[in-house]
PDB file of C-alpha atoms and ligand atoms in Angstrom:
ATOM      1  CA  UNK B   4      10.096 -30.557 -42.410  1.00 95.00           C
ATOM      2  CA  UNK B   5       7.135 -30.984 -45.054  1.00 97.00           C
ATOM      3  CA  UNK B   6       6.826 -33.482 -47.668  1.00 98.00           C
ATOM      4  CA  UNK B   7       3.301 -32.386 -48.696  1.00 98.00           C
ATOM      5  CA  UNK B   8       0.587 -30.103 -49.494  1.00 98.00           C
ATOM      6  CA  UNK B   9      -3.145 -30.133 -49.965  1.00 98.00           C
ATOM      7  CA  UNK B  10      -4.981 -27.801 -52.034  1.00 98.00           C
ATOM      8  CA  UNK B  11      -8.095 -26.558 -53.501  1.00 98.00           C
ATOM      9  CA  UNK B  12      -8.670 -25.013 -56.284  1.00 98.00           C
ATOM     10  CA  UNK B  13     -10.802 -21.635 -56.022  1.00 98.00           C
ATOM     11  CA  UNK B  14     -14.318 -21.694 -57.877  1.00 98.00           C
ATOM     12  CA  UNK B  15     -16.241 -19.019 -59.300  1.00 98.00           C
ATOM     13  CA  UNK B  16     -18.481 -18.997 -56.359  1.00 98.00           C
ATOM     14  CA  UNK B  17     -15.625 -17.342 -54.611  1.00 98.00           C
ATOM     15  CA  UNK B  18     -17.065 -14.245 -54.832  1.00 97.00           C
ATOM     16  CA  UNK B  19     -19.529 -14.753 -52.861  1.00 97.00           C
ATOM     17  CA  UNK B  20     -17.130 -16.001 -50.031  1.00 98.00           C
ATOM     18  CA  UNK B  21     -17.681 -14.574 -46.224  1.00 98.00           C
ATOM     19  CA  UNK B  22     -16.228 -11.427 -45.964  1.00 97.00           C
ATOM     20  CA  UNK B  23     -15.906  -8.615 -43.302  1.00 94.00           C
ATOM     21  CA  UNK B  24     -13.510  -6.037 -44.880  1.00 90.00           C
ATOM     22  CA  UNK B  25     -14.625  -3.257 -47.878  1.00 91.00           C
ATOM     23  CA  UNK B  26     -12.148  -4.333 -50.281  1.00 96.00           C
ATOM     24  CA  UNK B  27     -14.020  -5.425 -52.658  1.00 96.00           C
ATOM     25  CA  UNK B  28     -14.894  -8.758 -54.710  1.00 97.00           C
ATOM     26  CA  UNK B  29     -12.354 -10.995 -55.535  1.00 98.00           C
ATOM     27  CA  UNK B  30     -11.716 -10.857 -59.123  1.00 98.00           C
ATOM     28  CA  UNK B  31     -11.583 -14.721 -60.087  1.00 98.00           C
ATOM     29  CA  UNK B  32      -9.285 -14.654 -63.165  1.00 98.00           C
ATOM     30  CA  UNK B  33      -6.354 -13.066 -60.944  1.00 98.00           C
ATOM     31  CA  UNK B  34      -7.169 -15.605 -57.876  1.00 98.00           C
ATOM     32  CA  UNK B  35      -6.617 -18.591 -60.138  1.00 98.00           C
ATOM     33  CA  UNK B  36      -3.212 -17.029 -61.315  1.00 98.00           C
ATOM     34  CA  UNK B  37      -2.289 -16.022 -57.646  1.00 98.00           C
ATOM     35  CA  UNK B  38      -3.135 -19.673 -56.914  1.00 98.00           C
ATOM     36  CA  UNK B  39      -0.881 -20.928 -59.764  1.00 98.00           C
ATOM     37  CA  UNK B  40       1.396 -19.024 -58.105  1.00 98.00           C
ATOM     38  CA  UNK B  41       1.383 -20.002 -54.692  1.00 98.00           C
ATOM     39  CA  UNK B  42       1.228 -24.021 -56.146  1.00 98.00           C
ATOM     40  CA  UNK B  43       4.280 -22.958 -57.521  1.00 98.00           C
ATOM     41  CA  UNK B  44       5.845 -21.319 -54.786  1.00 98.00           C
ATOM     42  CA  UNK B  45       5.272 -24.402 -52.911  1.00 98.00           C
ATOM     43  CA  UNK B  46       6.741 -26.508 -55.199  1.00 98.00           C
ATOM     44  CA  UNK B  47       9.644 -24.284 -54.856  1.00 98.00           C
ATOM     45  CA  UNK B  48      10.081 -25.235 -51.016  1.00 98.00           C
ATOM     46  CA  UNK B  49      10.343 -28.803 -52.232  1.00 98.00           C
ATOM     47  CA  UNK B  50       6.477 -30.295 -51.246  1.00 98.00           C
ATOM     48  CA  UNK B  51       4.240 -32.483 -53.254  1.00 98.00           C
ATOM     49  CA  UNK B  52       1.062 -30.813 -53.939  1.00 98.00           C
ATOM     50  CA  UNK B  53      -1.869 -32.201 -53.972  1.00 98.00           C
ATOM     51  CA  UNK B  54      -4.751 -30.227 -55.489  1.00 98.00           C
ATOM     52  CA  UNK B  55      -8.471 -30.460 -55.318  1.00 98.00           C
ATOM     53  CA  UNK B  56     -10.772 -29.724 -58.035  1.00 98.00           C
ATOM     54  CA  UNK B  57     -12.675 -26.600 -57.180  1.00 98.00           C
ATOM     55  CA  UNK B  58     -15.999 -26.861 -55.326  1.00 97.00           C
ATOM     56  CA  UNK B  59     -18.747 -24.457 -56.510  1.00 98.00           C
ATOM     57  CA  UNK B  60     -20.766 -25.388 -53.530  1.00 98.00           C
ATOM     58  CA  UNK B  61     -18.463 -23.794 -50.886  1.00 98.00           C
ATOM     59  CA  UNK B  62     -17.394 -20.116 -52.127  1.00 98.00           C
ATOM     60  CA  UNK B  63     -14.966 -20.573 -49.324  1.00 98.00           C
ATOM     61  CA  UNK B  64     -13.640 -23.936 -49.700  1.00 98.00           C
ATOM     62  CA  UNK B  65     -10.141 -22.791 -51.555  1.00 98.00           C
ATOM     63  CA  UNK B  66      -9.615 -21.948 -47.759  1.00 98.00           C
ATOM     64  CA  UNK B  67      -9.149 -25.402 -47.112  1.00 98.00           C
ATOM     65  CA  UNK B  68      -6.546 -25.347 -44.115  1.00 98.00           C
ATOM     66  CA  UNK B  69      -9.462 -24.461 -41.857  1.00 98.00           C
ATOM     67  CA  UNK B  70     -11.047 -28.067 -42.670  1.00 98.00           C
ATOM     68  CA  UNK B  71      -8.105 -30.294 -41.316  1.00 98.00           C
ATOM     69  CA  UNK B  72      -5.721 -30.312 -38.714  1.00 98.00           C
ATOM     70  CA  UNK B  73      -2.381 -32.341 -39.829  1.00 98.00           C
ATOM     71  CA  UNK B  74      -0.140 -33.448 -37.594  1.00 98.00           C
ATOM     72  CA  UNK B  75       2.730 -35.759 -37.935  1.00 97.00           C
ATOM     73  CA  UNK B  76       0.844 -38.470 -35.826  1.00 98.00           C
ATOM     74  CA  UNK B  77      -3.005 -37.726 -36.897  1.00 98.00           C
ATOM     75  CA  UNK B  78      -5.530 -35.709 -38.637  1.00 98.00           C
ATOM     76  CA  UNK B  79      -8.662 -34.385 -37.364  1.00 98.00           C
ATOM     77  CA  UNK B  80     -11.176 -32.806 -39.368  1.00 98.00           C
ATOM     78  CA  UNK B  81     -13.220 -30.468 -38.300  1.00 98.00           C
ATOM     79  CA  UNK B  82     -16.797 -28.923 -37.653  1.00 98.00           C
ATOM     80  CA  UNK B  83     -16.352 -25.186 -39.861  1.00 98.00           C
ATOM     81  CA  UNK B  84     -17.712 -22.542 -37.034  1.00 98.00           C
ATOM     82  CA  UNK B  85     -19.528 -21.103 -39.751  1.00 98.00           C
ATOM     83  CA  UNK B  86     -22.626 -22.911 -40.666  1.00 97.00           C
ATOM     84  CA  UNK B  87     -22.054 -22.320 -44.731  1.00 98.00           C
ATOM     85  CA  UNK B  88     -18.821 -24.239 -44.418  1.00 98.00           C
ATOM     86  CA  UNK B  89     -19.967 -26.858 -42.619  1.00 97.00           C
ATOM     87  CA  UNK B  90     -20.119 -28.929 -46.221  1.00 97.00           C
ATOM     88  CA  UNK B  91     -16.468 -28.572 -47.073  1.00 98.00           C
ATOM     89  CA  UNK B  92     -15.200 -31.299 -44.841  1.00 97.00           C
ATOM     90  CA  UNK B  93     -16.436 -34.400 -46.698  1.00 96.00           C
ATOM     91  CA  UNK B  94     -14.832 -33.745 -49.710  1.00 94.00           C
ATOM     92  CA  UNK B  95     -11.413 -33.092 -47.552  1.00 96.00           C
ATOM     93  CA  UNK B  96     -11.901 -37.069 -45.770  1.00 96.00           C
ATOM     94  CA  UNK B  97     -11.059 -39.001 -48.029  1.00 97.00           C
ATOM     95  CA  UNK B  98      -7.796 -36.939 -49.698  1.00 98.00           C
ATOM     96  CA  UNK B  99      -6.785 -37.290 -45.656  1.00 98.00           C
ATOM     97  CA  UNK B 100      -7.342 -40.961 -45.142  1.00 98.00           C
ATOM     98  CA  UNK B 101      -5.252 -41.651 -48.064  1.00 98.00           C
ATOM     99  CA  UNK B 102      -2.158 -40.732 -46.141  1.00 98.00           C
ATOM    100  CA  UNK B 103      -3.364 -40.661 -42.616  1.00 98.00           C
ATOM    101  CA  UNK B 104      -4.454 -44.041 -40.347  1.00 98.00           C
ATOM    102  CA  UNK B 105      -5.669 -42.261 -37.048  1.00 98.00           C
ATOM    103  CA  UNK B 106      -8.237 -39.594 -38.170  1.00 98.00           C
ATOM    104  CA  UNK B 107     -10.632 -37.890 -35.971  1.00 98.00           C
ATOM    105  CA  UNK B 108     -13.737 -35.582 -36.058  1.00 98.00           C
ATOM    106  CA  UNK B 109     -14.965 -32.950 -34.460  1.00 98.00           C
ATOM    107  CA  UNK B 110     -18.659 -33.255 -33.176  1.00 98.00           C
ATOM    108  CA  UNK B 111     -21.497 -30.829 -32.427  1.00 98.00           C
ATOM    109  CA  UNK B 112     -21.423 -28.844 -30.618  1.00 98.00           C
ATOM    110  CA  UNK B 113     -18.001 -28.474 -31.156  1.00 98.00           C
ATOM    111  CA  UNK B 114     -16.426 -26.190 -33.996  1.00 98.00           C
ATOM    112  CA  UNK B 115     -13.335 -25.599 -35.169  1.00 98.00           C
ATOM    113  CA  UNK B 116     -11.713 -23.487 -37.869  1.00 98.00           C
ATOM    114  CA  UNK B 117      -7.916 -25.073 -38.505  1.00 98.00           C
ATOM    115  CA  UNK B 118      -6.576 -21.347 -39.022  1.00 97.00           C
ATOM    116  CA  UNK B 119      -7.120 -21.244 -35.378  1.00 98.00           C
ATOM    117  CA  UNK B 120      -4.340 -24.140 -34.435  1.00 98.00           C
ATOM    118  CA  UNK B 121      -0.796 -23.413 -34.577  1.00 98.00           C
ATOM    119  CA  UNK B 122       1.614 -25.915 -34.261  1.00 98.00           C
ATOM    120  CA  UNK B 123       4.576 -25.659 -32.089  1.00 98.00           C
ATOM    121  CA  UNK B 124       6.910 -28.958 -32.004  1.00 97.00           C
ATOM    122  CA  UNK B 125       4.157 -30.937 -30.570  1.00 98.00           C
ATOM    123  CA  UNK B 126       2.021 -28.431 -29.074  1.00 98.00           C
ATOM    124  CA  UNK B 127      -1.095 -26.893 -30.196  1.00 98.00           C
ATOM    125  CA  UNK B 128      -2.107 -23.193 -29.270  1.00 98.00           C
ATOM    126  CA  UNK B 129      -5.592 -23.350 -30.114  1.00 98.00           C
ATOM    127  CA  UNK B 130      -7.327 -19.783 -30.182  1.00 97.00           C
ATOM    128  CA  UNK B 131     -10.790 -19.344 -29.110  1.00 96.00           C
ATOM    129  CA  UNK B 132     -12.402 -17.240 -31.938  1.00 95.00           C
ATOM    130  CA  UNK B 133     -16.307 -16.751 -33.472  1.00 95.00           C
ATOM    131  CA  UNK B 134     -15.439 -19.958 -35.285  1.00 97.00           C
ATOM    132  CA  UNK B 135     -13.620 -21.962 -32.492  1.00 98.00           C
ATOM    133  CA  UNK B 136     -15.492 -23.247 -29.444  1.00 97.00           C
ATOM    134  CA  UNK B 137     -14.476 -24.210 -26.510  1.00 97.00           C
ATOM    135  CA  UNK B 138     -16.068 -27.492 -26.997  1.00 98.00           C
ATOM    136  CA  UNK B 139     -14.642 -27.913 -30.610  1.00 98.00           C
ATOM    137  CA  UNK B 140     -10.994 -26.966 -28.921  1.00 98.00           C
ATOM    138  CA  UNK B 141     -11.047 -29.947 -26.034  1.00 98.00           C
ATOM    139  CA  UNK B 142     -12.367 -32.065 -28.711  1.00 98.00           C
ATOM    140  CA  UNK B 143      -9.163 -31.510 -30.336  1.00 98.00           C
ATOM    141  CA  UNK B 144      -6.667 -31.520 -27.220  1.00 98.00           C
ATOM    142  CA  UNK B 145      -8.241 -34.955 -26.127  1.00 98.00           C
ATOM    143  CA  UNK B 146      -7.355 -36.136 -30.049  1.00 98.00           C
ATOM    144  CA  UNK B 147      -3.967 -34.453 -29.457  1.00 98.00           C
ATOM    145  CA  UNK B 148      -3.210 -36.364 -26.353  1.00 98.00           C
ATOM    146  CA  UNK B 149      -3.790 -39.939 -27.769  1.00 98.00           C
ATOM    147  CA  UNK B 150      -0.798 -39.391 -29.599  1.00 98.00           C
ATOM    148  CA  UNK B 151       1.661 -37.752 -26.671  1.00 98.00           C
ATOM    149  CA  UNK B 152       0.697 -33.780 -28.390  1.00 98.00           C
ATOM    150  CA  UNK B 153      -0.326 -31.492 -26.256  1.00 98.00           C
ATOM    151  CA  UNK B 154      -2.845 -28.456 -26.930  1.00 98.00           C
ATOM    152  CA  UNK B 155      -3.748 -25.039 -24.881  1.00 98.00           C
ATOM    153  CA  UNK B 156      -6.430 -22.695 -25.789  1.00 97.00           C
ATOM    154  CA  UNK B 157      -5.916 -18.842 -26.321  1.00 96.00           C
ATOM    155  CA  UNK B 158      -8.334 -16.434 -26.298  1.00 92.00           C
ATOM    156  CA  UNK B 159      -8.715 -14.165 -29.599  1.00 92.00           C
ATOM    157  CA  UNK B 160     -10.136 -10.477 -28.634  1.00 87.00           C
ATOM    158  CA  UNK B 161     -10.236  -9.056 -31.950  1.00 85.00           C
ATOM    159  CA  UNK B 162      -9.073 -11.372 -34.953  1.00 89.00           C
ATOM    160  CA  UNK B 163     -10.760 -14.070 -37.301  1.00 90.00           C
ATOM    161  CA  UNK B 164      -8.239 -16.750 -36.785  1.00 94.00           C
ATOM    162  CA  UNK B 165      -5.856 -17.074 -34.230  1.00 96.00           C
ATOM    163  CA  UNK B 166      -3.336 -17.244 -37.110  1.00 96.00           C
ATOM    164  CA  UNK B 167      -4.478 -14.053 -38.928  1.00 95.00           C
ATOM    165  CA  UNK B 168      -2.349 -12.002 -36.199  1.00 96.00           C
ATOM    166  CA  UNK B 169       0.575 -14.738 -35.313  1.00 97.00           C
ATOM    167  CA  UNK B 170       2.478 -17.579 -37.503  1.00 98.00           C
ATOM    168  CA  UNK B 171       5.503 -19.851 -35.946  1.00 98.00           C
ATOM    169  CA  UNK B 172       8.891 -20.088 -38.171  1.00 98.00           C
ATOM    170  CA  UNK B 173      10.415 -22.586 -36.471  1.00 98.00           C
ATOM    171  CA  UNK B 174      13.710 -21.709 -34.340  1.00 97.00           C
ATOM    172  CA  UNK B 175      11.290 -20.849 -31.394  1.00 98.00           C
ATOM    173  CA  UNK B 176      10.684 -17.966 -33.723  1.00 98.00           C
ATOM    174  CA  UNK B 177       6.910 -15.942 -33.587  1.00 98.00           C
ATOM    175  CA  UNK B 178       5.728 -13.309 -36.337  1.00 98.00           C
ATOM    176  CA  UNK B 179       3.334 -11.715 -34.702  1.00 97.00           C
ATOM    177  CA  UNK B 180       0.819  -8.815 -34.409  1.00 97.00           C
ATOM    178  CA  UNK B 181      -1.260  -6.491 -32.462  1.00 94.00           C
ATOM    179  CA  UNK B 182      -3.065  -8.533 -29.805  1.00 92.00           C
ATOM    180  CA  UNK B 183      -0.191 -11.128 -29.946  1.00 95.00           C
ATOM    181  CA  UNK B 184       2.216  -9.128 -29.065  1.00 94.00           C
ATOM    182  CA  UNK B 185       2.065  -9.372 -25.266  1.00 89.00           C
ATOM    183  CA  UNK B 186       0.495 -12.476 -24.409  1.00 93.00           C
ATOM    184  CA  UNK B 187       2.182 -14.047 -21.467  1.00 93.00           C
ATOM    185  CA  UNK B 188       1.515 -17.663 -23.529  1.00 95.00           C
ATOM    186  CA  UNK B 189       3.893 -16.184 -25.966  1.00 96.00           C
ATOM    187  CA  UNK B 190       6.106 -14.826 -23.456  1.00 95.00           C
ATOM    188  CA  UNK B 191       9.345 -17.555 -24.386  1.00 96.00           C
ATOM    189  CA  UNK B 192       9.314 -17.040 -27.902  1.00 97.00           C
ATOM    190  CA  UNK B 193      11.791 -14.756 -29.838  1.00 97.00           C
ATOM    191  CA  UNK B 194       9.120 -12.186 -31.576  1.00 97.00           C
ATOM    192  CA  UNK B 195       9.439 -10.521 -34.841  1.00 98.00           C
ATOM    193  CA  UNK B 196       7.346  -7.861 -34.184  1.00 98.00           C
ATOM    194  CA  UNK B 197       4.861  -6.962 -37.560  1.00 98.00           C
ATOM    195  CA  UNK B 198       4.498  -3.294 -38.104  1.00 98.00           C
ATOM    196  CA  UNK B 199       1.225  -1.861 -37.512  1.00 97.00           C
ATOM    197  CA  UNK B 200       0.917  -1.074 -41.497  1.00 98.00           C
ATOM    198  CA  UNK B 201       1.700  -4.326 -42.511  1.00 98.00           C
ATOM    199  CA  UNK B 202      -0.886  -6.434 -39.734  1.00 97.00           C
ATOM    200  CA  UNK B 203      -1.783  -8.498 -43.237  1.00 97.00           C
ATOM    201  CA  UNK B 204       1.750  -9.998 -43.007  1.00 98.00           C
ATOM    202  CA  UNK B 205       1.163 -11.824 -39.759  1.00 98.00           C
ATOM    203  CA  UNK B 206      -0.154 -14.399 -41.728  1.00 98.00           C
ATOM    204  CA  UNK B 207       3.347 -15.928 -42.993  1.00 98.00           C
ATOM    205  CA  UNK B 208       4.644 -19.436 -43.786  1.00 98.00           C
ATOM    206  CA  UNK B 209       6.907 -21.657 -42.868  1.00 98.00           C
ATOM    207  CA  UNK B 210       8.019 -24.315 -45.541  1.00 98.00           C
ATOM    208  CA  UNK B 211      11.006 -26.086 -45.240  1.00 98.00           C
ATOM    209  CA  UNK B 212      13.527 -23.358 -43.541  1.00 96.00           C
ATOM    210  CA  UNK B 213      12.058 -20.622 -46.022  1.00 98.00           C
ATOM    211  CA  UNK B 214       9.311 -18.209 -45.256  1.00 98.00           C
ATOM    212  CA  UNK B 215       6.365 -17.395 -47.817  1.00 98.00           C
ATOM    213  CA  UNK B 216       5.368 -13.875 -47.252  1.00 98.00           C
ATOM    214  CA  UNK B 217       2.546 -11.784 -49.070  1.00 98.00           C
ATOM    215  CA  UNK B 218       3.490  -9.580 -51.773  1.00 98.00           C
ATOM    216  CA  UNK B 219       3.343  -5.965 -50.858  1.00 98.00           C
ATOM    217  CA  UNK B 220       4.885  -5.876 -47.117  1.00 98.00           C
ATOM    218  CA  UNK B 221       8.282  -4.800 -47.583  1.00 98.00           C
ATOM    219  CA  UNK B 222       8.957  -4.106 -43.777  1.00 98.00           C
ATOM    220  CA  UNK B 223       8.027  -7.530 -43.114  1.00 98.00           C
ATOM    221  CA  UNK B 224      10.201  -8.865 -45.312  1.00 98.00           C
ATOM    222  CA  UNK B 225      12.633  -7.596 -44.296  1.00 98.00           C
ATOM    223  CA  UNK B 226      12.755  -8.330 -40.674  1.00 98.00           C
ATOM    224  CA  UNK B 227      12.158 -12.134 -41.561  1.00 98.00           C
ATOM    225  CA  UNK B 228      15.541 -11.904 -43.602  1.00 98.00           C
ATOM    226  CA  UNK B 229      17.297 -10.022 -40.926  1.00 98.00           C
ATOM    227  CA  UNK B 230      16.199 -13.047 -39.069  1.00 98.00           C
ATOM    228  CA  UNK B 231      18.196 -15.186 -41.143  1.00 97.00           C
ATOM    229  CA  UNK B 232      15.444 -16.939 -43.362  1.00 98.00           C
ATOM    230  CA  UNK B 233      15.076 -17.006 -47.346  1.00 98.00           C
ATOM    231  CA  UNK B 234      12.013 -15.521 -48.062  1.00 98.00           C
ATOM    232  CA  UNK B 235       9.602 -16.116 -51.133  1.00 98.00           C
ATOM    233  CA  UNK B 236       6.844 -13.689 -52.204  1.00 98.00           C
ATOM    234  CA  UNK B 237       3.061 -14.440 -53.146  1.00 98.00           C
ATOM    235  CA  UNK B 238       0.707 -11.717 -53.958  1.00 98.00           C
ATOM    236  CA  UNK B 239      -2.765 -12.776 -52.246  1.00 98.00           C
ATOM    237  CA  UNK B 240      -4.657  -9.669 -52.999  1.00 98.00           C
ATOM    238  CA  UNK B 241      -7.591 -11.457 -53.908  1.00 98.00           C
ATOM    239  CA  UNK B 242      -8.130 -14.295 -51.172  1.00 98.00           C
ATOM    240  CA  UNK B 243      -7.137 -10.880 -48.743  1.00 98.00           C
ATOM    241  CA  UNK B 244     -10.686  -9.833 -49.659  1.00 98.00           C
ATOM    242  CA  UNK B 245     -12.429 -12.821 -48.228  1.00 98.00           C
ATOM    243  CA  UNK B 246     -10.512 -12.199 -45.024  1.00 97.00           C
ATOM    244  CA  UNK B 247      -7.608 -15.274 -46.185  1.00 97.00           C
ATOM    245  CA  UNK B 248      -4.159 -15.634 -46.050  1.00 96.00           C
ATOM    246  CA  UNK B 249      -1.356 -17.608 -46.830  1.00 98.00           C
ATOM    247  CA  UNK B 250      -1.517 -20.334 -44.358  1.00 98.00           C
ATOM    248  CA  UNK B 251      -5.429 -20.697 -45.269  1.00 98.00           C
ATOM    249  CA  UNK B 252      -4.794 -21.943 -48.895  1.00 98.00           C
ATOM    250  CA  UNK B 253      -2.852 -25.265 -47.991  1.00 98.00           C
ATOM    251  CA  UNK B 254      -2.544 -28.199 -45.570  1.00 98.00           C
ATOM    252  CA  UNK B 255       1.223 -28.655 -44.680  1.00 98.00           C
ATOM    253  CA  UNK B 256       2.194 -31.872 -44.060  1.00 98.00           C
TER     254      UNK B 256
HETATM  255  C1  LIG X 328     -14.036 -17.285 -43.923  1.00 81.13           C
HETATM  256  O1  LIG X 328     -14.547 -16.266 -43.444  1.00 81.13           O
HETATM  257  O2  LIG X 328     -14.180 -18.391 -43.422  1.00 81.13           O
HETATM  258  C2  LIG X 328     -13.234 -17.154 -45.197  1.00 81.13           C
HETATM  259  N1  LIG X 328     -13.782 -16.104 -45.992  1.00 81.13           N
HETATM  260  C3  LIG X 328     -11.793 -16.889 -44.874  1.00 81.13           C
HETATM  261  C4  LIG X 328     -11.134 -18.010 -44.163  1.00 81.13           C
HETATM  262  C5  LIG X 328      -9.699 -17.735 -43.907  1.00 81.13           C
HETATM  263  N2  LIG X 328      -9.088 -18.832 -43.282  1.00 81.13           N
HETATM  264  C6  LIG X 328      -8.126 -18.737 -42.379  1.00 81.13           C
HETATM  265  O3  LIG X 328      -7.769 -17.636 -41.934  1.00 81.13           O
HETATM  266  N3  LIG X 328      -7.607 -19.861 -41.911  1.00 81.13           N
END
């Protein structure tokens, strides 16, 4: 279970935020409501937030679950793999010391994007991305292992984040997509298999025995329910266009 969340607050910068798709510029007045929303939705699923002012600096710093990984037993922050992101971790340290004791770093020339790690019990699957070293990833499996976790790397053919295509819900339970699909790691796992015109919806979360899905994926909805979870909806549409999901805009903890 989760007690807490950490936020930040989008800034007009935003639109200029790292993007790879054509769908266009985030329009900031509908971001800050879909981020009301998603506080709320939170909230909801019983956690403490705890949100950041914006910072103009970093266009992509509402993205802040690729800065930190929380565990119950440590945080590490990390080394963005993209050099204007870098930045965003300073602000991040000191929100994270104030309820963490052990907290580690990652060091050049390691890097690490968070949205790569996925937490299972107390292992890591740590995908291997643009943004994720191999380096950056045994930095984090030697953290891991101070505290009895364990951590195994994956490698990512096609996606930004290992968590754009795959999300655990608990109850050895896997949404997952496309390249996820038939990975022998995943083998053990019961899959709920995303529909190839809904791959967006891969990137679902877990809060609490409730899943938070994007607005707009009806099939995937669906299947989560069928899977016996209450389901909440967010619409995204704007953080979509700077390649984010759900699981980007908070630290779970
Ligand atoms: C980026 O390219 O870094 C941002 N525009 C999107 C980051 C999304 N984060 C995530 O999937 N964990």
């Amino acid at each position: 279970m989760f007690s807490k969340a950490i936020l930040r607050r989008p800034g007009k910068s935003m639109i200029k935020g790292l993007r790879s798709s054509d769908l266009g510029i985030p329009d900031y007045d509908i971001a800050l409501k879909q981020h009301d929303n998603y506080i709320e939705a939170l909230r909801l699923c019983g956690l403490d937030t705890i949100v950041m002012e914006a910072d103009e600096r970093y266009p992509d710093s509402v993205f802040v679950e690729d800065t930190s990984l929380l565990t119950p037993f440590c945080a590490i922050i990390t080394r963005p793999g993209a050099e204007s992101r870098r930045g965003e971790t300073e602000s991040i340290r000191p929100v994270i010391e104030e309820y963490y004791k052990a907290v580690y770093e990652i060091t050049s020339p390691g890097t690490v994007d968070a949205g790569d790690i996925m937490m299972v019990g107390s292992h890591f699957f740590i995908g291997s991305s643009e943004r994720t070293n191999r380096e950056g990833a045994e930095q984090v499996i030697s953290f891991l292992e101070i505290h009895d976790l364990t951590g195994s790397l994956i490698e990512l053919e096609n996606l930004l984040h290992l968590k754009t295509g795959v999300s655990y819900l608990e109850k050895n339970t896997l949404l997952a997509a496309g390249e996820f699909l038939k990975k022998k790691e995943f083998h053990s796992f019961d899959i709920i298999e995303i529909d190839p015109s809904e791959n967006y919806a891969a990137n679902c979360i877990w809060v609490n025995g409730n899943v938070i899905v994007p607005k707009g994926y009806p099939l995937t909805r669906k299947k989560i329910e069928a899977a016996g979870y209450h389901t909440l909806t967010v619409d995204v549409s704007e953080f979509r266009k700077l390649d984010g999901g759900l699981s980007c805009l908070s630290l779970r903890f």
